[in-house]
Structure formats: structure tokens, C-alpha cells
Coordinates of C-alpha atoms in Angstrom, one line a residue:
M283 CA 201.2 -37.9 294.6
C284 CA 198.7 -36.8 297.2
G285 CA 196.8 -39.2 299.4
I286 CA 193.0 -39.8 299.6
V287 CA 191.2 -41.8 302.3
A288 CA 187.4 -42.2 302.6
Y289 CA 185.2 -44.3 305.0
V290 CA 181.6 -45.1 305.5
G291 CA 180.3 -47.6 308.1
P292 CA 179.3 -48.0 311.7
K293 CA 182.6 -46.9 313.3
D294 CA 184.0 -43.5 314.2
A295 CA 185.5 -42.2 310.9
A296 CA 188.2 -39.8 312.2
P297 CA 190.6 -42.3 313.7
I298 CA 190.3 -44.5 310.5
L299 CA 191.0 -41.4 308.3
L300 CA 194.0 -40.3 310.4
E301 CA 195.5 -43.8 310.4
G302 CA 195.0 -44.1 306.7
L303 CA 196.6 -40.7 306.1
Q304 CA 199.6 -41.8 308.2
R305 CA 200.0 -44.9 305.9
L306 CA 200.1 -42.5 302.9
E307 CA 202.7 -40.1 304.3
Y308 CA 205.4 -41.8 302.2
R309 CA 203.8 -40.5 299.0
G310 CA 205.0 -37.0 299.8
Y311 CA 202.8 -34.1 301.0
D312 CA 202.9 -30.7 302.6
S313 CA 199.4 -30.4 304.4
A314 CA 196.6 -32.6 305.6
G315 CA 192.9 -32.4 306.4
V316 CA 189.8 -34.4 307.2
V317 CA 186.0 -33.9 307.1
V318 CA 183.4 -36.0 308.9
S319 CA 179.7 -35.9 308.5
N320 CA 177.5 -35.6 311.6
R321 CA 174.5 -33.2 311.4
G322 CA 176.6 -31.1 309.0
L323 CA 180.2 -31.3 308.0
K324 CA 183.1 -30.9 310.5
M325 CA 186.5 -30.1 309.1
R326 CA 190.0 -29.7 310.3
K327 CA 193.1 -29.1 308.1
V328 CA 196.6 -27.8 308.6
K329 CA 199.8 -27.1 306.8
G330 CA 202.3 -29.7 308.1
R331 CA 202.3 -33.4 308.9
V332 CA 199.5 -35.8 309.8
A333 CA 200.6 -35.6 313.4
D334 CA 200.0 -31.9 313.3
L335 CA 196.5 -32.6 312.0
A336 CA 195.8 -35.2 314.7
A337 CA 196.8 -32.6 317.3
V338 CA 194.0 -30.2 316.2
V339 CA 191.2 -32.9 315.8
P340 CA 189.1 -32.7 319.0
A341 CA 188.0 -35.7 320.9
R342 CA 184.3 -35.0 320.0
F343 CA 185.1 -34.9 316.3
K344 CA 182.5 -37.7 315.7
G345 CA 180.9 -39.1 312.5
T346 CA 180.6 -42.4 310.8
L347 CA 181.4 -41.1 307.4
G348 CA 184.3 -38.9 306.2
I349 CA 187.1 -38.1 303.8
G350 CA 190.7 -37.2 304.3
H351 CA 193.7 -35.9 302.3
T352 CA 197.4 -35.3 302.2
R353 CA 198.3 -32.5 299.7
W354 CA 201.4 -32.0 297.6
A355 CA 201.1 -28.4 296.3
T356 CA 200.4 -27.7 292.7
H357 CA 198.0 -24.7 292.8
G358 CA 198.9 -22.4 295.6
A359 CA 201.6 -22.6 298.3
P360 CA 201.3 -25.0 301.2
S361 CA 199.0 -23.4 303.8
D362 CA 196.0 -24.1 306.0
V363 CA 193.6 -22.5 303.6
N364 CA 195.0 -24.4 300.5
A365 CA 194.9 -27.7 302.3
H366 CA 192.2 -30.2 301.4
P367 CA 189.3 -30.8 301.9
H368 CA 187.5 -27.9 300.3
L369 CA 184.0 -26.9 301.1
S370 CA 181.3 -25.3 299.0
A371 CA 180.2 -21.8 300.1
D372 CA 177.1 -23.2 301.9
E373 CA 179.4 -25.9 303.5
R374 CA 177.1 -28.6 302.1
I375 CA 179.7 -30.3 299.8
A376 CA 183.3 -31.3 300.7
V377 CA 185.8 -32.5 298.2
V378 CA 189.3 -34.0 298.2
H379 CA 191.2 -34.3 294.9
N380 CA 194.4 -35.7 293.5
G381 CA 195.5 -34.5 290.0
I382 CA 195.4 -31.3 288.1
I383 CA 192.3 -29.5 286.6
E384 CA 193.8 -27.9 283.5
N385 CA 190.9 -25.6 282.8
A386 CA 190.6 -24.5 286.5
D387 CA 191.3 -20.8 285.7
E388 CA 188.5 -20.7 283.0
L389 CA 186.0 -22.4 285.3
R390 CA 187.0 -20.2 288.3
A391 CA 186.4 -17.1 286.2
K392 CA 183.0 -18.2 285.2
L393 CA 182.0 -19.1 288.7
E394 CA 183.3 -15.8 290.1
A395 CA 181.3 -14.0 287.4
D396 CA 178.2 -15.8 288.8
G397 CA 179.0 -14.7 292.3
A398 CA 181.1 -17.5 293.7
V399 CA 183.7 -16.5 296.3
F400 CA 186.8 -18.5 296.5
L401 CA 188.8 -18.9 299.7
S402 CA 191.9 -20.8 298.4
E403 CA 194.2 -20.7 295.4
T404 CA 193.6 -24.3 294.5
D405 CA 192.1 -25.9 291.4
T406 CA 190.2 -28.3 293.7
E407 CA 187.9 -25.6 295.2
V408 CA 186.4 -25.2 291.7
L409 CA 184.9 -28.8 292.0
A410 CA 183.2 -28.0 295.3
H411 CA 181.5 -25.0 293.7
L412 CA 180.5 -26.9 290.6
I413 CA 179.0 -29.8 292.5
A414 CA 177.2 -27.5 294.9
R415 CA 175.5 -25.7 292.0
T416 CA 173.9 -28.9 290.6
V417 CA 173.4 -31.0 293.7
E418 CA 170.1 -29.5 294.7
D419 CA 168.4 -30.4 291.5
A420 CA 170.2 -33.7 290.9
E421 CA 168.6 -37.1 291.7
S422 CA 171.7 -38.1 293.5
L423 CA 175.1 -36.9 294.6
A424 CA 176.6 -39.2 292.0
E425 CA 174.7 -37.3 289.3
A426 CA 175.9 -34.0 290.6
V427 CA 179.5 -35.2 290.7
R428 CA 179.2 -36.6 287.2
A429 CA 177.8 -33.3 285.8
A430 CA 180.6 -31.3 287.4
L431 CA 183.3 -33.7 286.1
K432 CA 182.0 -33.4 282.6
R433 CA 183.1 -29.7 282.7
V434 CA 186.6 -30.6 283.9
V435 CA 189.7 -31.0 281.7
G436 CA 192.6 -32.8 283.4
T437 CA 193.3 -35.6 285.8
Y438 CA 191.6 -36.4 289.0
G439 CA 191.0 -38.8 291.8
V440 CA 188.2 -37.4 293.9
A441 CA 186.1 -38.2 297.0
V442 CA 183.0 -36.2 297.7
V443 CA 180.5 -36.0 300.6
D444 CA 177.2 -34.2 300.9
A445 CA 176.0 -33.0 304.3
Q446 CA 172.4 -33.8 303.3
R447 CA 173.3 -37.3 302.2
P448 CA 175.2 -38.6 305.3
G449 CA 175.2 -42.2 304.3
E450 CA 177.3 -42.2 301.1
V451 CA 180.6 -41.2 299.6
V452 CA 181.1 -40.7 295.9
V453 CA 184.5 -41.3 294.4
A454 CA 185.7 -40.9 290.8
R455 CA 188.9 -41.5 288.8
N456 CA 190.6 -40.2 285.6
G457 CA 194.3 -40.6 285.5
S458 CA 194.8 -40.6 289.3
P459 CA 194.3 -43.9 291.2
I460 CA 191.3 -44.7 293.4
V461 CA 191.0 -48.1 295.1
L462 CA 187.9 -49.3 296.9
G463 CA 188.2 -51.5 300.1
I464 CA 185.4 -53.9 300.9
G465 CA 184.9 -54.5 304.6
E466 CA 182.2 -56.1 306.8
K467 CA 179.3 -53.7 306.6
E468 CA 181.7 -50.9 305.9
M469 CA 183.4 -49.5 302.8
F470 CA 186.7 -47.7 302.3
A471 CA 188.4 -45.8 299.5
A472 CA 191.9 -44.6 299.0
S473 CA 194.5 -43.6 296.5
D474 CA 196.8 -46.4 297.6
V475 CA 196.1 -49.9 299.1
A476 CA 198.6 -48.9 301.9
A477 CA 195.7 -47.0 303.6
L478 CA 193.4 -50.1 303.3
V479 CA 195.3 -53.2 304.3
R480 CA 194.9 -52.8 308.0
Y481 CA 191.1 -53.1 307.5
T482 CA 190.6 -55.3 304.4
R483 CA 192.5 -57.1 301.7
Q484 CA 189.5 -57.2 299.3
V485 CA 189.9 -54.3 296.9
V486 CA 188.5 -53.0 293.6
H487 CA 190.4 -50.7 291.3
L488 CA 188.5 -48.0 289.5
E489 CA 189.3 -47.5 285.8
D490 CA 189.7 -44.1 284.2
G491 CA 186.3 -42.5 283.7
E492 CA 184.6 -44.6 286.4
L493 CA 182.7 -43.4 289.4
A494 CA 181.6 -45.3 292.5
V495 CA 179.0 -44.8 295.2
L496 CA 180.0 -46.2 298.6
K497 CA 177.6 -47.0 301.4
A498 CA 178.1 -49.1 304.5
D499 CA 176.5 -52.2 303.0
G500 CA 178.3 -52.1 299.6
F501 CA 179.2 -50.2 296.5
N502 CA 178.1 -49.5 292.9
T503 CA 180.3 -48.5 290.1
F504 CA 179.4 -46.5 286.9
S505 CA 180.9 -45.3 283.7
S506 CA 181.0 -41.6 282.9
D507 CA 177.7 -42.0 281.0
A508 CA 175.9 -43.5 284.1
R509 CA 176.0 -47.1 282.9
E510 CA 176.5 -49.5 285.8
T511 CA 179.8 -51.5 285.5
A512 CA 180.7 -54.9 286.9
K513 CA 183.8 -55.1 289.1
E514 CA 185.5 -58.2 290.5
P515 CA 187.3 -57.7 293.9
L516 CA 191.0 -58.7 294.1
T517 CA 192.8 -60.0 297.1
V518 CA 196.0 -58.0 297.8
D519 CA 199.0 -59.9 299.1
W520 CA 200.4 -57.0 301.1
E521 CA 199.6 -56.8 304.8
A522 CA 199.7 -53.9 307.3
G523 CA 203.0 -55.2 308.8
H524 CA 204.7 -54.6 305.4
Y525 CA 204.3 -50.9 306.0
D526 CA 206.1 -50.9 309.4
T527 CA 209.8 -50.1 309.7
G528 CA 210.5 -53.5 311.2
G529 CA 212.9 -52.2 313.8
Y530 CA 215.0 -50.2 311.3
E531 CA 215.6 -46.5 311.9
H532 CA 214.2 -45.7 308.4
Y533 CA 212.1 -47.4 305.7
L534 CA 214.9 -46.7 303.3
L535 CA 217.4 -48.8 305.3
K536 CA 214.8 -51.5 305.8
E537 CA 214.1 -51.7 302.1
I538 CA 217.8 -51.8 301.1
S539 CA 218.3 -54.6 303.7
E540 CA 215.4 -56.6 302.2
Q541 CA 216.9 -56.9 298.8
P542 CA 218.3 -60.5 299.2
E543 CA 214.8 -61.6 299.9
T544 CA 213.1 -59.4 297.3
V545 CA 215.4 -60.4 294.5
A546 CA 214.8 -64.1 295.5
R547 CA 211.1 -63.4 295.2
T548 CA 211.5 -61.9 291.8
L549 CA 213.4 -64.9 290.6
R550 CA 211.2 -67.6 292.3
G551 CA 209.7 -70.1 290.0
R552 CA 211.1 -68.3 286.9
L553 CA 214.4 -70.1 286.2
D554 CA 214.5 -73.3 284.2
D555 CA 217.7 -75.5 284.7
R556 CA 216.7 -77.9 282.0
F557 CA 216.6 -75.5 279.1
H558 CA 218.5 -72.6 280.8
I559 CA 215.7 -70.2 280.1
A560 CA 213.4 -67.8 282.1
H561 CA 209.7 -68.7 282.3
L562 CA 207.6 -65.6 282.2
G563 CA 204.1 -66.7 281.5
G564 CA 202.8 -63.2 282.1
L565 CA 204.3 -62.0 278.9
N566 CA 201.4 -63.6 277.0
M567 CA 203.7 -64.3 274.0
D568 CA 204.7 -67.7 272.5
A569 CA 208.2 -68.4 271.2
R570 CA 207.3 -67.3 267.6
E571 CA 206.0 -63.9 268.8
S572 CA 209.1 -63.5 271.0
R573 CA 211.3 -64.0 267.9
S574 CA 209.3 -61.6 265.8
F575 CA 210.5 -58.3 267.4
R576 CA 213.4 -56.4 265.8
R577 CA 213.7 -53.7 268.4
V578 CA 212.9 -53.1 272.1
K579 CA 212.0 -49.7 273.4
I580 CA 211.9 -49.2 277.2
I581 CA 210.1 -46.3 278.9
G582 CA 210.1 -45.2 282.6
C583 CA 210.7 -42.2 284.8
G584 CA 213.5 -41.5 287.3
S585 CA 215.0 -44.7 288.8
A586 CA 212.7 -46.8 286.6
Y587 CA 214.3 -45.1 283.5
Y588 CA 217.8 -45.9 284.8
S589 CA 216.8 -49.6 285.4
G590 CA 215.5 -49.5 281.9
Q591 CA 218.9 -48.5 280.6
I592 CA 220.4 -51.5 282.4
G593 CA 217.6 -53.6 280.8
A594 CA 218.3 -52.3 277.3
Q595 CA 222.0 -53.3 277.7
L596 CA 221.0 -56.8 279.0
I597 CA 218.6 -57.3 276.1
E598 CA 221.2 -56.2 273.5
E599 CA 223.9 -58.4 275.0
L600 CA 221.9 -61.5 275.6
A601 CA 219.2 -61.4 272.9
R602 CA 221.1 -59.3 270.3
I603 CA 218.0 -57.1 269.7
P604 CA 218.7 -53.4 269.3
S605 CA 217.3 -51.8 272.5
D606 CA 217.2 -48.4 274.2
A607 CA 215.5 -46.7 277.1
E608 CA 213.9 -43.2 277.2
P609 CA 212.1 -41.1 279.8
A610 CA 208.4 -41.8 279.5
S611 CA 207.7 -38.1 280.1
E612 CA 209.6 -37.2 276.9
F613 CA 208.5 -40.2 274.8
R614 CA 204.8 -39.3 274.8
Y615 CA 205.4 -35.7 273.6
R616 CA 207.7 -36.3 270.7
S617 CA 205.1 -37.9 268.4
P618 CA 207.0 -41.2 268.4
V619 CA 206.9 -43.6 265.4
V620 CA 205.3 -46.7 266.7
E621 CA 206.6 -49.7 264.8
P622 CA 204.7 -53.1 264.6
D623 CA 208.0 -55.0 265.0
T624 CA 209.0 -53.1 268.2
L625 CA 208.4 -54.5 271.7
Y626 CA 207.6 -51.7 274.1
V627 CA 208.3 -52.1 277.9
A628 CA 206.9 -49.7 280.5
I629 CA 208.3 -49.7 284.0
S630 CA 206.7 -48.3 287.2
Q631 CA 207.0 -49.5 290.8
S632 CA 203.5 -48.2 291.6
G633 CA 202.0 -49.0 288.3
E634 CA 200.3 -45.5 288.5
T635 CA 203.1 -43.2 287.3
Y636 CA 201.1 -40.7 285.2
D637 CA 203.7 -40.0 282.5
T638 CA 204.3 -43.7 282.0
L639 CA 200.6 -44.6 282.0
A640 CA 199.9 -41.9 279.4
A641 CA 202.7 -43.1 277.2
V642 CA 201.3 -46.7 277.5
Q643 CA 197.9 -45.4 276.5
E644 CA 199.4 -43.6 273.5
L645 CA 201.2 -46.7 272.4
K646 CA 198.1 -48.8 272.7
R647 CA 196.1 -46.3 270.7
K648 CA 198.7 -46.6 267.9
G649 CA 198.7 -50.4 268.0
G650 CA 202.0 -51.0 269.8
R651 CA 202.7 -54.2 271.7
V652 CA 203.4 -53.1 275.3
L653 CA 204.7 -55.1 278.3
G654 CA 204.7 -53.8 281.8
I655 CA 207.2 -54.3 284.6
V656 CA 205.4 -53.2 287.8
N657 CA 205.4 -54.0 291.5
T658 CA 201.7 -53.3 292.3
V659 CA 199.2 -56.0 291.3
G660 CA 196.1 -54.6 289.7
S661 CA 197.6 -51.2 289.1
A662 CA 196.6 -49.0 286.1
I663 CA 199.6 -49.9 284.0
A664 CA 199.3 -53.6 284.8
R665 CA 195.7 -53.4 283.6
E666 CA 196.5 -51.5 280.4
V667 CA 199.4 -53.5 279.0
D668 CA 199.3 -56.7 276.9
G669 CA 201.4 -58.7 279.4
G670 CA 204.4 -58.3 281.7
V671 CA 206.3 -59.2 284.8
Y672 CA 205.3 -58.5 288.4
L673 CA 208.3 -57.8 290.7
H674 CA 206.8 -59.2 293.9
A675 CA 209.2 -56.9 295.8
G676 CA 206.5 -56.0 298.4
P677 CA 205.5 -52.4 299.3
E678 CA 208.2 -49.8 298.9
V679 CA 207.5 -47.0 301.4
S680 CA 210.5 -44.7 301.2
V681 CA 210.3 -42.2 298.4
A682 CA 213.7 -43.2 297.1
S683 CA 213.4 -46.5 295.2
T684 CA 215.9 -49.2 296.1
K685 CA 214.5 -52.7 296.2
A686 CA 212.1 -52.0 293.3
F687 CA 215.0 -50.7 291.3
T688 CA 217.0 -53.8 291.9
S689 CA 214.1 -56.2 291.3
T690 CA 213.3 -54.3 288.0
A691 CA 216.9 -54.8 286.8
V692 CA 216.6 -58.5 287.7
A693 CA 213.3 -58.7 285.9
F694 CA 215.0 -57.3 282.8
A695 CA 217.7 -60.0 283.2
L696 CA 215.0 -62.6 283.1
L697 CA 213.4 -61.0 280.1
A698 CA 216.7 -60.8 278.3
L699 CA 217.4 -64.4 279.1
H700 CA 214.0 -65.4 277.8
L701 CA 214.3 -63.5 274.5
G702 CA 217.9 -64.6 274.1
R703 CA 217.2 -68.3 274.5
V704 CA 214.3 -68.3 272.0
R705 CA 216.7 -66.6 269.6
D706 CA 220.5 -67.3 269.4
L707 CA 221.8 -67.4 273.0
S708 CA 223.6 -70.7 273.5
P709 CA 222.6 -73.2 276.2
A710 CA 226.0 -72.7 277.7
D711 CA 225.5 -68.9 278.0
G712 CA 221.9 -69.5 279.2
R713 CA 223.3 -71.8 282.0
R714 CA 225.9 -69.2 282.9
I715 CA 223.2 -66.5 283.3
V716 CA 220.9 -68.7 285.2
Q717 CA 223.7 -69.6 287.7
G718 CA 224.6 -65.9 287.9
L719 CA 220.9 -65.0 288.7
R720 CA 220.7 -67.7 291.4
A721 CA 223.9 -66.2 293.0
L722 CA 222.5 -62.7 293.3
P723 CA 220.7 -62.9 296.7
G724 CA 223.7 -64.3 298.5
Q725 CA 226.0 -61.8 296.9
I726 CA 223.7 -58.9 297.9
E727 CA 223.9 -60.3 301.5
E728 CA 227.7 -60.0 301.2
I729 CA 227.5 -56.4 300.1
L730 CA 225.2 -55.5 303.0
T731 CA 228.0 -56.7 305.4
L732 CA 230.0 -53.8 304.1
E733 CA 227.6 -51.3 305.6
P734 CA 230.0 -50.1 308.4
R735 CA 232.7 -49.3 305.9
I736 CA 230.2 -47.6 303.6
K737 CA 228.8 -45.5 306.5
E738 CA 232.4 -44.4 307.2
L739 CA 232.9 -43.3 303.6
A740 CA 229.6 -41.6 303.4
G741 CA 230.5 -39.5 306.4
K742 CA 233.9 -38.6 304.8
Y743 CA 232.3 -37.4 301.5
A744 CA 228.9 -36.0 302.8
D745 CA 230.1 -32.5 303.2
S746 CA 231.2 -32.2 299.6
P747 CA 229.2 -29.4 297.8
S748 CA 229.0 -31.6 294.7
M749 CA 230.0 -35.1 293.4
M750 CA 230.6 -36.6 290.1
F751 CA 229.6 -40.2 289.2
V752 CA 231.1 -41.9 286.2
G753 CA 230.9 -45.3 284.5
R754 CA 231.3 -46.8 281.1
V755 CA 228.7 -48.8 279.1
R756 CA 227.3 -51.2 281.8
G757 CA 228.6 -48.9 284.5
Y758 CA 227.0 -45.7 283.2
P759 CA 223.3 -46.5 284.3
V760 CA 224.7 -47.5 287.7
A761 CA 226.4 -44.1 287.9
R762 CA 223.2 -42.3 286.9
E763 CA 221.2 -44.2 289.6
G764 CA 223.9 -43.6 292.2
A765 CA 223.8 -39.8 291.5
Q766 CA 220.0 -39.8 291.6
K767 CA 220.0 -41.5 295.0
L768 CA 222.5 -39.1 296.5
K769 CA 220.6 -36.1 295.2
E770 CA 217.2 -37.1 296.3
V771 CA 217.9 -38.2 299.8
S772 CA 221.0 -36.1 300.9
Y773 CA 220.4 -33.0 298.7
V774 CA 224.1 -33.1 297.7
H775 CA 224.4 -32.0 294.1
A776 CA 225.5 -34.9 291.9
E777 CA 226.2 -35.4 288.2
A778 CA 226.6 -38.6 286.3
Y779 CA 228.5 -38.9 283.0
P780 CA 229.9 -41.6 280.9
A781 CA 233.5 -41.9 282.0
S782 CA 234.6 -41.4 278.3
E783 CA 232.8 -38.1 278.2
L784 CA 234.8 -36.4 281.0
K785 CA 237.5 -35.1 278.7
H786 CA 234.8 -33.6 276.4
G787 CA 233.8 -31.0 278.9
P788 CA 233.0 -32.1 282.5
L789 CA 236.7 -32.6 283.3
A790 CA 236.7 -28.8 283.8
L791 CA 234.7 -29.3 287.0
I792 CA 237.2 -31.7 288.6
G793 CA 239.3 -30.6 291.5
P794 CA 239.7 -31.2 295.2
E795 CA 236.3 -29.9 296.0
M796 CA 234.5 -32.3 293.5
P797 CA 235.0 -35.9 294.5
T798 CA 234.2 -38.6 291.9
V799 CA 232.5 -42.0 292.5
A800 CA 233.8 -44.3 289.7
I801 CA 232.1 -47.5 288.7
V802 CA 234.9 -49.8 287.7
P803 CA 233.8 -53.5 287.0
D804 CA 236.2 -56.1 286.0
D805 CA 235.2 -56.2 282.3
E806 CA 236.7 -55.5 278.9
L807 CA 236.8 -51.8 279.7
L808 CA 238.8 -52.1 283.0
D809 CA 242.0 -50.5 281.6
K810 CA 240.1 -47.6 280.0
N811 CA 238.3 -47.0 283.3
L812 CA 241.6 -46.9 285.2
T813 CA 243.0 -44.4 282.7
T814 CA 240.0 -42.2 283.5
L815 CA 240.9 -42.4 287.2
G816 CA 244.4 -41.3 286.4
E817 CA 243.0 -38.2 284.5
I818 CA 240.9 -37.3 287.5
R819 CA 243.7 -37.7 290.0
A820 CA 246.1 -35.7 287.8
R821 CA 243.8 -32.8 288.3
G822 CA 243.6 -33.1 292.1
G823 CA 240.3 -34.9 292.2
R824 CA 239.4 -37.3 294.9
V825 CA 238.2 -40.7 293.8
L826 CA 236.0 -43.4 295.5
M827 CA 236.1 -46.5 293.3
V828 CA 233.4 -49.1 293.4
G829 CA 234.5 -52.3 291.7
H830 CA 235.7 -55.8 291.9
R831 CA 239.3 -55.3 293.1
E832 CA 241.3 -53.1 295.4
A833 CA 242.4 -49.9 293.7
D834 CA 245.9 -48.7 293.2
P835 CA 246.2 -45.9 295.8
R836 CA 247.7 -43.7 293.0
L837 CA 244.3 -43.9 291.2
A838 CA 241.8 -43.9 294.1
D839 CA 241.6 -42.5 297.6
D840 CA 239.1 -45.1 298.7
C841 CA 237.6 -48.3 297.3
L842 CA 234.6 -50.5 297.8
V843 CA 235.0 -54.1 296.6
V844 CA 231.8 -56.0 295.7
P845 CA 231.4 -59.6 294.6
R846 CA 231.9 -60.4 291.0
N847 CA 229.0 -62.1 289.0
E848 CA 228.7 -62.5 285.2
I849 CA 229.7 -59.3 283.5
E850 CA 226.1 -58.7 282.2
L851 CA 224.7 -59.0 285.8
D852 CA 227.4 -57.0 287.6
P853 CA 225.5 -53.7 287.3
I854 CA 222.9 -55.1 289.7
L855 CA 225.4 -55.7 292.4
L856 CA 227.4 -52.5 291.8
S857 CA 224.2 -50.4 292.5
I858 CA 223.7 -51.7 296.1
P859 CA 226.7 -50.0 297.8
L860 CA 225.6 -46.7 296.2
Q861 CA 222.2 -47.0 297.9
L862 CA 223.9 -47.4 301.3
F863 CA 226.3 -44.6 300.5
A864 CA 223.4 -42.2 299.7
Y865 CA 221.4 -43.3 302.8
H866 CA 224.3 -42.8 305.2
A867 CA 225.3 -39.5 303.6
A868 CA 221.7 -38.3 304.2
V869 CA 221.7 -39.5 307.8
A870 CA 225.0 -37.7 308.4
L871 CA 223.5 -34.5 307.1
G872 CA 220.3 -34.8 309.1
R873 CA 217.9 -35.2 306.2
D874 CA 214.4 -36.5 306.2
V875 CA 215.5 -39.7 304.6
D876 CA 212.2 -41.3 303.8
K877 CA 210.4 -38.2 302.8
P878 CA 212.8 -35.9 300.9
R879 CA 211.8 -32.3 300.4
N880 CA 209.7 -31.5 297.3
L881 CA 209.4 -35.1 296.2
A882 CA 206.6 -37.7 296.2
K883 CA 206.6 -41.4 295.9
S884 CA 203.9 -42.0 293.3
V885 CA 203.9 -39.2 290.7
T886 CA 200.4 -39.1 289.4
V887 CA 200.5 -35.6 287.9
E888 CA 202.5 -34.2 285.0

């Protein structure tokens, strides 16, 4: 969730660190700080934004080595003192840290009993004291860091510098990402490639338990028991320009607007018009293996989980395999029964979502076959799974997921088509779905032309204290994702329910002050959905209907009509106007659209 940047080379480190931290602002944070090494360690840190940090970094803040951090509070409230980096008492060691040290209280008590004085409430300061106590006698900074980390229980991505070893940075990972960037006579490290792509596209991902020593002329990586490991650099496709707003007011609007292109990229080269099937070579499964599974279990968190619900319905409808989706954060703690004939699918835009990664590792430990649907090439989940599908949606900067959500739903349609065609889906139905998938980018373009009308409706409903989102079967995951978007970017309370469940309790909430957004596709449940609208209107509730036809004014106050595709694929299109609705509601309310309060883009802690 937090951001780490490190640099060693011939250039002035501070501007590189500050620029890198700006690139990581989208991950969510409440404070920021930097340290550079030049005849001792110089540090500046503040509660607030990177711009606030830059304002207190003096012009003579020089050094060719340094580390920087954006913090999302876990231990201790946001403050200047709790901001990273943290220094040892003698100011020799500086540490930045992502993750949570679970035994921090125990370690802190032991250190205080030995005379250590702590300045902050953070778990991270424990690391600075531990490293400082062994560095004098250690052969290297890496050895001191390794010794300290052996005493730590929890997750970490760390970067450490030593005032007496000004030519190197040591980084380490366990459950929280660290990526190395390889430059010309300079080295970088970060928690996200976003901080690196301006300077290099050659990267190395550390595995859990690995440590790296960075010097200007290269790097070495080691396992936790000090054995050197071999790493092959990857070339990332993303460029610095992908992280710019591109003339849009917000990243969120840019990413919503990019969806015709991103969906086309997810589909590119994967549709077969001869056999009406999807080619997904990354699954690493032949037709016989694809036929052997009797159940599909999908895991993800937040919007990834809701896209998984859409995916489960697609797989059941097209491949006729029992399928369901579950939050990864719950799955890993309920001692799940891992069946050999179940295919598990893990979803994560970043590929680093800690709850999902931990669930994948538990599944692998128990012998489960796991596929991944991720956006970030080389990410931890992509490396852990047996095979999978890359989204190719490009960087998603805004905290609220839009294009990655849509591309994930499209990837599930491809997976469902693939599994269906190696089982019992007819060529005619395969052709129908292929044609429907090919139509999606153009239909999304059509929906985007509705933005002025959606903006008008968002302004009309934005002052509501709470909103209800409802849908049936295919429409229910759409309603859940719509409510999620509105909550996270506008802070308007929103609930999502199956439309059929309203009369079993939630109908008590309906009244003039509680508008309802109803997802009403033209499918076999149309009449039942219209009956639900009548029940809401009979109780004085206002209704905004999102569907495929104009609504009877007796049943809905307002209506958004979107293009019709195949009924299995309609949920993908029905989600798009809800993204724009949430965005414009947030703008109307003056919210920080791209960085909603209390949230982070990549959730790498529990």
C-alpha cells in the first residue's frame, strides 16, 4: 500500500526520489519522507503530500544515494514523527518499510529493556534499532539486515542505508513487493514499476525471502540464508507517459475513457473464428486437462471479487461447470477443502494483493491447480500460479478500478468460452459469443457518448445520503460493483442487494430519501425486475434504471439505455455507466477522485 523508492548512482538522489514518490501517490498514503547519504544521513519527512515534502527539502539537500517513502498508517496516526524513514538512535541506519511487523510490540519491549529509546509509534522503527545493534560487528550491511529480519514475524518490503557505507542500498522482500531497476551505472528500487519507468524499463522482481545489495555498477541478490540467487531482468511494456493524465482532469476519467482500447487489447489475438473458441496459451492446459475440472472457484478482493462473480456466472452458463466466487481474504482463513478436480482462479490488478497472494500460496501448498488473471507482468501472483491470463490493460493509476475490472470480466468471458468449447458449448453458441466479444469495444464507445446525460443524473442524485443498487442474477454483481464505485470515490453510502431480496428485509429502507439504481437487462428476468421497480415506486422510492430500453415513467424516474449484446456479456456493458455515475457524483461533491480517503491502490497488508 505504501511506496518505496531507492537510488544509488552518480546523480543527485533527492529529485529522483521525489519524482518516484510522486509516481507512487496513487497507491494511497498520508505522509512522506526521504533520506540521502552525504557525510552522514540527511532526512526530511512530513505528514501530508509529496508536494509538502518537496517544499521542505532544501536546495542543498545533496547526495548520490538515498531512500524515500510514502506511508499509509498502520501503527500510529499520520504525523511527521511517524512518517518514514526511521533512523537508529545514532543516526547511522535509515529504514523505510512496507508491510506489518506482527511481533513489533514484543521486539520493542526487549529493545526498550536494553536501553533503546523510541521516537515514533511505528513498527518500522524496531527494524532501525535491530539493524543498528548488529551492523558494527557484521561483515556487511546485508548481513546486519538479514540478522534483523530473522527476528521479524510479518510482512515487509524494506530499503536500508548505512551512513558508513555510502555506496550501497540493501532491500529485502517478504510479502510486500520490491522491484529493482537497472540503469546505466545506476540502480533503482521501488515497490512499483511506476516509480522506475521514467529511468529504465529493465527490472528484476524480488521473490519472498530474497534480499538485494544495490551499487551504482550493479546488484546482487541473495536468499534468506545468504546463498546468491540468479535473476533474469524483464523488460516492462509500460512507459512513463502511461502514468500521465493525458489531458483529462482525473486519472479515473482517463481510465474509464480508455476502455474501448483496453478491452480490445485484452481480446487481441485470442479469438478464433474457425473453431469459435478463445486461445489462451498462458493457461498451460491442454484440452484434456481443461475437461477434467468439475468445479471452478474464483478468489479476489474488492472489485476483483465482483468481477469474479461475473466470471463465475459466465463459466456456469457457457461451460456448464459449477462455479462460484469468494473474497480471498475470507477464503484463506476458513481452512478450505482443496479438491483435485477444482480449478482455482485468482484475480488481482496489481498481482501483489496480499490477501489474494496468501490464498494462492495456501492453495499451492495443498496441491491446488491455480490460474491467475492479473494486469501486471512479472508480479508475485503471476509468478506463483500455474498459468493464467494477462489483461494488457496498461497501468491503472486511480485507486478505484475501472478498466482493470472491465478487462477482467472480458478475460473471464474468454476463459468461459475456452472451457465451454472444449466441453459442450456448440459451434453456433461459440460463434455468437465470439461476435459479441468483438462488438464490445465499439459498444463501450457508444456508452461513453452518454457521459453528458450521466453527469446530469449524477448531479441530481449526488446529494442523497444513501443509495440502493439492485439487480438479479447477472445484474447482481453489476449492482455490487456500482455500489462499490459510488462508495469509494464519492463517500455516499450505498448498498447492493439481489432485487429478489428487497422484500426480505431491505425494502424497509426504501423511501424518498433512498434512491435505487436498478440494473434491468433485457433477459428472461425482465418482467420480474420490472415488478421490483413497481414495489419500490409504490413505497415512494426514486428509481434510476440502467438497462436496454426506455423505462415506463410509472416505474422509473430516470433511465440510462445501453447497447444490447449477448445476454451473457451484457453485465460488462451495464457496468460502464455506473463508473461514470460514480465519477461525476464524486466530482459534484468535491471529492479527491483519484485518491479517496483511507484507501490505497495496492493492498499489500492484511
